[in-house]
Amino acid sequence: MNNQAIEHSTAPEREVATDIFRRGLIASPVLLALAIIFWGLSGLACAGIALGIILTNFLAGAWIIDWAVKISPQLLMSAVLGGFVLRMAIITGVVLPIRNQEWFEILPFGLILIFSHLGLLIWETRYVSATLKYPGLKPRVKRQMRKKSLD
Amino acid sequence: MLSLIASTISILAAAVTEGEGLKAIGAGLGYGLAAIGPGIGIGIVVGAAIDAMTRQPESAGTARTTMFLGIAFTEALALIGFVVFILLLP
């Protein structure tokens, strides 16, 4: 396997995760407003926790892949599967202690956890599909070309 | 060995009679089963991505992007299982 080619490429999953994080920050005021309208302050807290879990999960997943690919592609499989188990364990560990609190509302938490995860992914996939099909549309390519022309 | 089986049966019997314990067993089993599917799916996705990167190292970036999105979509199933687990827990 040509490890060098993989090593010297950029970190696309980190770019995708950062993009998802940015989109999540853009969408979060709307989701938090909906949560506070329907469930009050407790809904707001639960929605905030769910959003935090989702966005951190994306970043952690990307970081694990990036770290494993840099070391060796052989490590990728174990790192991704181990990372999946670890992240699920962390999410469970975060939610289990607070689920019996008086302010914890399962409905806004569950809805925002599932729908924001899927929604952000679908939003990002539309963008990624377009850039894979039309690489010239990538904003970064344009910026690099402009920089080269200035040099 | 027999004592272990007997104690397990007595624990299960207590859980059945109480109802709450049965819910907890169901929740735990549900979460575990819901995590198996994504685990297999992630294995397939990463295996295919490694295969693609090995065959065409120049397209590793595309393979990694698609792999990351595939993993994230597969993880949604585990998250649904997690929410059901929290819902079922007594």
Short mmCIF file of C-alpha atoms in Angstrom, two decimals:
data_model
loop_
_atom_site.label_atom_id
_atom_site.label_comp_id
_atom_site.label_asym_id
_atom_site.label_seq_id
_atom_site.Cartn_x
_atom_site.Cartn_y
_atom_site.Cartn_z
CA MET A 1 0.00 0.00 0.00
CA ASN A 2 1.19 3.44 -0.81
CA ASN A 3 1.19 4.92 2.67
CA GLN A 4 2.87 8.09 1.48
CA ALA A 5 0.00 9.08 -0.77
CA ILE A 6 -2.46 8.79 2.08
CA GLU A 7 -0.14 10.48 4.52
CA HIS A 8 0.41 13.53 2.35
CA SER A 9 -3.23 14.05 1.44
CA THR A 10 -5.26 16.55 3.41
CA ALA A 11 -7.67 15.52 6.16
CA PRO A 12 -11.01 15.52 4.32
CA GLU A 13 -12.99 14.00 7.21
CA ARG A 14 -11.79 16.80 9.48
CA GLU A 15 -12.95 19.35 6.91
CA VAL A 16 -16.34 17.62 6.67
CA ALA A 17 -16.69 17.47 10.47
CA THR A 18 -15.75 21.14 10.84
CA ASP A 19 -18.29 21.98 8.16
CA ILE A 20 -20.96 19.96 9.98
CA PHE A 21 -20.00 21.72 13.24
CA ARG A 22 -20.38 25.11 11.54
CA ARG A 23 -23.76 24.15 10.10
CA GLY A 24 -24.80 22.83 13.50
CA LEU A 25 -23.95 26.17 15.09
CA ILE A 26 -26.01 27.91 12.40
CA ALA A 27 -29.02 25.62 13.00
CA SER A 28 -28.75 25.48 16.79
CA PRO A 29 -30.59 28.77 17.58
CA VAL A 30 -33.65 27.51 15.66
CA LEU A 31 -33.58 24.11 17.40
CA LEU A 32 -33.06 25.68 20.82
CA ALA A 33 -35.89 28.15 20.18
CA LEU A 34 -38.23 25.30 19.22
CA ALA A 35 -37.21 23.40 22.37
CA ILE A 36 -37.84 26.40 24.64
CA ILE A 37 -41.22 27.08 22.98
CA PHE A 38 -42.53 23.52 23.37
CA TRP A 39 -40.81 22.32 26.57
CA GLY A 40 -39.60 25.44 28.35
CA LEU A 41 -36.24 25.83 30.06
CA SER A 42 -35.83 22.10 30.73
CA GLY A 43 -36.34 21.46 27.03
CA LEU A 44 -33.72 24.08 26.27
CA ALA A 45 -31.20 22.37 28.55
CA CYS A 46 -31.92 18.93 27.06
CA ALA A 47 -31.72 20.27 23.50
CA GLY A 48 -28.41 21.94 24.32
CA ILE A 49 -27.00 18.70 25.71
CA ALA A 50 -28.20 16.74 22.66
CA LEU A 51 -26.66 19.27 20.27
CA GLY A 52 -23.41 19.28 22.22
CA ILE A 53 -23.26 15.47 22.10
CA ILE A 54 -23.92 15.36 18.35
CA LEU A 55 -21.40 18.05 17.37
CA THR A 56 -18.69 16.68 19.67
CA ASN A 57 -19.37 13.18 18.33
CA PHE A 58 -18.75 14.35 14.75
CA LEU A 59 -15.51 16.09 15.67
CA ALA A 60 -14.29 13.13 17.74
CA GLY A 61 -15.07 10.67 14.93
CA ALA A 62 -13.13 12.76 12.42
CA TRP A 63 -10.21 13.22 14.79
CA ILE A 64 -9.96 9.46 15.41
CA ILE A 65 -9.92 8.68 11.65
CA ASP A 66 -7.36 11.40 10.96
CA TRP A 67 -5.13 10.18 13.77
CA ALA A 68 -5.33 6.52 12.68
CA VAL A 69 -4.69 7.18 8.97
CA LYS A 70 -1.57 9.20 9.81
CA ILE A 71 -0.10 6.28 11.78
CA SER A 72 -1.04 3.43 9.44
CA PRO A 73 -4.03 2.42 7.33
CA GLN A 74 -3.94 -0.95 9.09
CA LEU A 75 -4.81 0.81 12.34
CA LEU A 76 -7.85 2.46 10.73
CA MET A 77 -10.27 -0.44 11.17
CA SER A 78 -9.53 -1.00 14.84
CA ALA A 79 -9.45 2.73 15.59
CA VAL A 80 -12.80 3.38 13.91
CA LEU A 81 -14.55 0.42 15.54
CA GLY A 82 -12.91 1.10 18.90
CA GLY A 83 -13.79 4.77 18.54
CA PHE A 84 -17.40 3.89 17.83
CA VAL A 85 -17.66 1.77 20.99
CA LEU A 86 -15.82 4.42 23.03
CA ARG A 87 -18.03 7.26 21.79
CA MET A 88 -21.21 5.28 22.48
CA ALA A 89 -19.90 4.49 25.97
CA ILE A 90 -19.11 8.18 26.59
CA ILE A 91 -22.58 9.25 25.37
CA THR A 92 -24.19 6.64 27.65
CA GLY A 93 -21.97 7.74 30.52
CA VAL A 94 -22.96 11.37 30.02
CA VAL A 95 -26.71 10.76 29.76
CA LEU A 96 -27.27 8.01 32.36
CA PRO A 97 -26.47 10.16 35.42
CA ILE A 98 -28.75 13.01 34.30
CA ARG A 99 -31.72 11.03 32.99
CA ASN A 100 -33.37 10.83 36.42
CA GLN A 101 -33.03 14.56 37.13
CA GLU A 102 -36.29 16.48 37.43
CA TRP A 103 -35.46 18.84 34.57
CA PHE A 104 -34.53 16.08 32.10
CA GLU A 105 -37.04 15.75 29.25
CA ILE A 106 -36.51 12.71 27.07
CA LEU A 107 -38.63 13.90 24.13
CA PRO A 108 -36.68 17.04 23.11
CA PHE A 109 -33.43 15.25 23.91
CA GLY A 110 -34.24 12.22 21.73
CA LEU A 111 -35.81 14.20 18.90
CA ILE A 112 -32.92 16.65 18.64
CA LEU A 113 -30.31 13.91 19.03
CA ILE A 114 -31.69 11.86 16.13
CA PHE A 115 -33.02 14.55 13.80
CA SER A 116 -30.11 16.97 14.14
CA HIS A 117 -27.65 14.12 13.49
CA LEU A 118 -29.49 13.00 10.36
CA GLY A 119 -30.37 16.53 9.25
CA LEU A 120 -26.81 17.83 9.51
CA LEU A 121 -25.51 14.77 7.66
CA ILE A 122 -28.01 15.15 4.84
CA TRP A 123 -27.19 18.88 4.61
CA GLU A 124 -23.46 18.11 4.43
CA THR A 125 -23.93 15.22 2.00
CA ARG A 126 -25.66 17.50 -0.50
CA TYR A 127 -22.61 19.80 -0.43
CA VAL A 128 -20.11 16.93 -0.58
CA SER A 129 -21.96 15.29 -3.50
CA ALA A 130 -21.80 18.54 -5.44
CA THR A 131 -18.09 19.06 -4.79
CA LEU A 132 -17.27 15.44 -5.70
CA LYS A 133 -19.13 15.77 -8.99
CA TYR A 134 -17.93 19.30 -9.77
CA PRO A 135 -14.49 19.73 -8.13
CA GLY A 136 -14.18 23.17 -9.72
CA LEU A 137 -16.94 24.41 -7.42
CA LYS A 138 -14.76 23.93 -4.34
CA PRO A 139 -14.25 27.34 -2.72
CA ARG A 140 -10.78 26.28 -1.56
CA VAL A 141 -9.67 25.57 -5.16
CA LYS A 142 -10.78 29.04 -6.20
CA ARG A 143 -8.93 30.61 -3.29
CA GLN A 144 -5.74 28.66 -4.11
CA MET A 145 -5.95 29.65 -7.79
CA ARG A 146 -6.40 33.31 -6.83
CA LYS A 147 -3.40 33.06 -4.48
CA LYS A 148 -1.27 31.47 -7.21
CA SER A 149 -2.22 34.19 -9.71
CA LEU A 150 -1.28 36.86 -7.15
CA ASP A 151 2.09 35.16 -6.57
CA MET B 1 -21.96 -24.27 37.67
CA LEU B 2 -25.37 -25.41 38.83
CA SER B 3 -25.42 -22.73 41.51
CA LEU B 4 -24.64 -20.09 38.89
CA ILE B 5 -27.53 -21.27 36.71
CA ALA B 6 -29.81 -21.36 39.73
CA SER B 7 -28.86 -17.83 40.78
CA THR B 8 -29.37 -16.57 37.19
CA ILE B 9 -32.81 -18.20 37.06
CA SER B 10 -33.74 -16.69 40.41
CA ILE B 11 -32.60 -13.22 39.24
CA LEU B 12 -34.59 -13.58 36.03
CA ALA B 13 -37.64 -14.81 37.97
CA ALA B 14 -37.41 -11.81 40.30
CA ALA B 15 -37.14 -9.54 37.28
CA VAL B 16 -40.20 -11.11 35.66
CA THR B 17 -42.29 -10.78 38.81
CA GLU B 18 -41.26 -7.20 39.43
CA GLY B 19 -41.65 -5.91 35.87
CA GLU B 20 -39.16 -3.09 36.35
CA GLY B 21 -36.25 -5.48 36.06
CA LEU B 22 -37.72 -6.92 32.91
CA LYS B 23 -37.84 -3.44 31.45
CA ALA B 24 -34.17 -2.93 32.30
CA ILE B 25 -33.25 -6.27 30.70
CA GLY B 26 -35.24 -5.31 27.59
CA ALA B 27 -33.58 -1.90 27.44
CA GLY B 28 -30.11 -3.38 27.75
CA LEU B 29 -30.80 -6.06 25.16
CA GLY B 30 -32.33 -3.49 22.81
CA TYR B 31 -29.32 -1.18 23.03
CA GLY B 32 -26.93 -4.07 22.57
CA LEU B 33 -28.78 -5.38 19.54
CA ALA B 34 -29.10 -1.85 18.12
CA ALA B 35 -25.32 -1.41 18.39
CA ILE B 36 -24.50 -4.71 16.63
CA GLY B 37 -25.95 -3.60 13.28
CA PRO B 38 -23.99 -0.32 13.08
CA GLY B 39 -20.87 -2.19 14.22
CA ILE B 40 -21.17 -4.57 11.27
CA GLY B 41 -22.04 -1.67 8.95
CA ILE B 42 -19.03 0.39 10.03
CA GLY B 43 -16.80 -2.65 9.52
CA ILE B 44 -18.07 -3.03 5.95
CA VAL B 45 -17.72 0.71 5.22
CA VAL B 46 -14.16 0.97 6.56
CA GLY B 47 -13.13 -2.29 4.89
CA ALA B 48 -14.37 -1.03 1.53
CA ALA B 49 -12.64 2.33 2.06
CA ILE B 50 -9.31 0.67 2.89
CA ASP B 51 -9.74 -1.49 -0.22
CA ALA B 52 -10.36 1.63 -2.32
CA MET B 53 -7.37 3.49 -0.82
CA THR B 54 -5.14 0.47 -1.47
CA ARG B 55 -6.21 0.13 -5.09
CA GLN B 56 -6.18 3.86 -5.86
CA PRO B 57 -4.08 5.86 -3.38
CA GLU B 58 -4.60 9.01 -5.45
CA SER B 59 -8.33 8.95 -4.67
CA ALA B 60 -7.81 8.41 -0.94
CA GLY B 61 -9.35 11.80 -0.16
CA THR B 62 -12.63 10.91 -1.86
CA ALA B 63 -12.67 7.47 -0.21
CA ARG B 64 -12.07 8.99 3.22
CA THR B 65 -14.80 11.62 2.76
CA THR B 66 -17.31 8.99 1.69
CA MET B 67 -16.16 6.68 4.50
CA PHE B 68 -16.66 9.37 7.14
CA LEU B 69 -20.18 10.15 5.89
CA GLY B 70 -20.99 6.43 5.69
CA ILE B 71 -19.83 5.88 9.25
CA ALA B 72 -21.85 8.86 10.48
CA PHE B 73 -25.01 7.65 8.73
CA THR B 74 -24.54 4.15 10.16
CA GLU B 75 -24.06 5.60 13.64
CA ALA B 76 -27.52 7.15 13.46
CA LEU B 77 -28.96 3.65 14.00
CA ALA B 78 -26.98 3.25 17.21
CA LEU B 79 -28.18 6.67 18.39
CA ILE B 80 -31.80 5.65 17.74
CA GLY B 81 -31.13 2.50 19.78
CA PHE B 82 -29.64 4.66 22.53
CA VAL B 83 -32.71 6.90 22.70
CA VAL B 84 -34.99 3.83 22.88
CA PHE B 85 -32.73 2.48 25.66
CA ILE B 86 -33.14 5.69 27.65
CA LEU B 87 -36.90 5.60 27.03
CA LEU B 88 -37.25 2.00 28.22
CA LEU B 89 -35.07 2.31 31.31
CA PRO B 90 -37.17 2.31 34.48
#
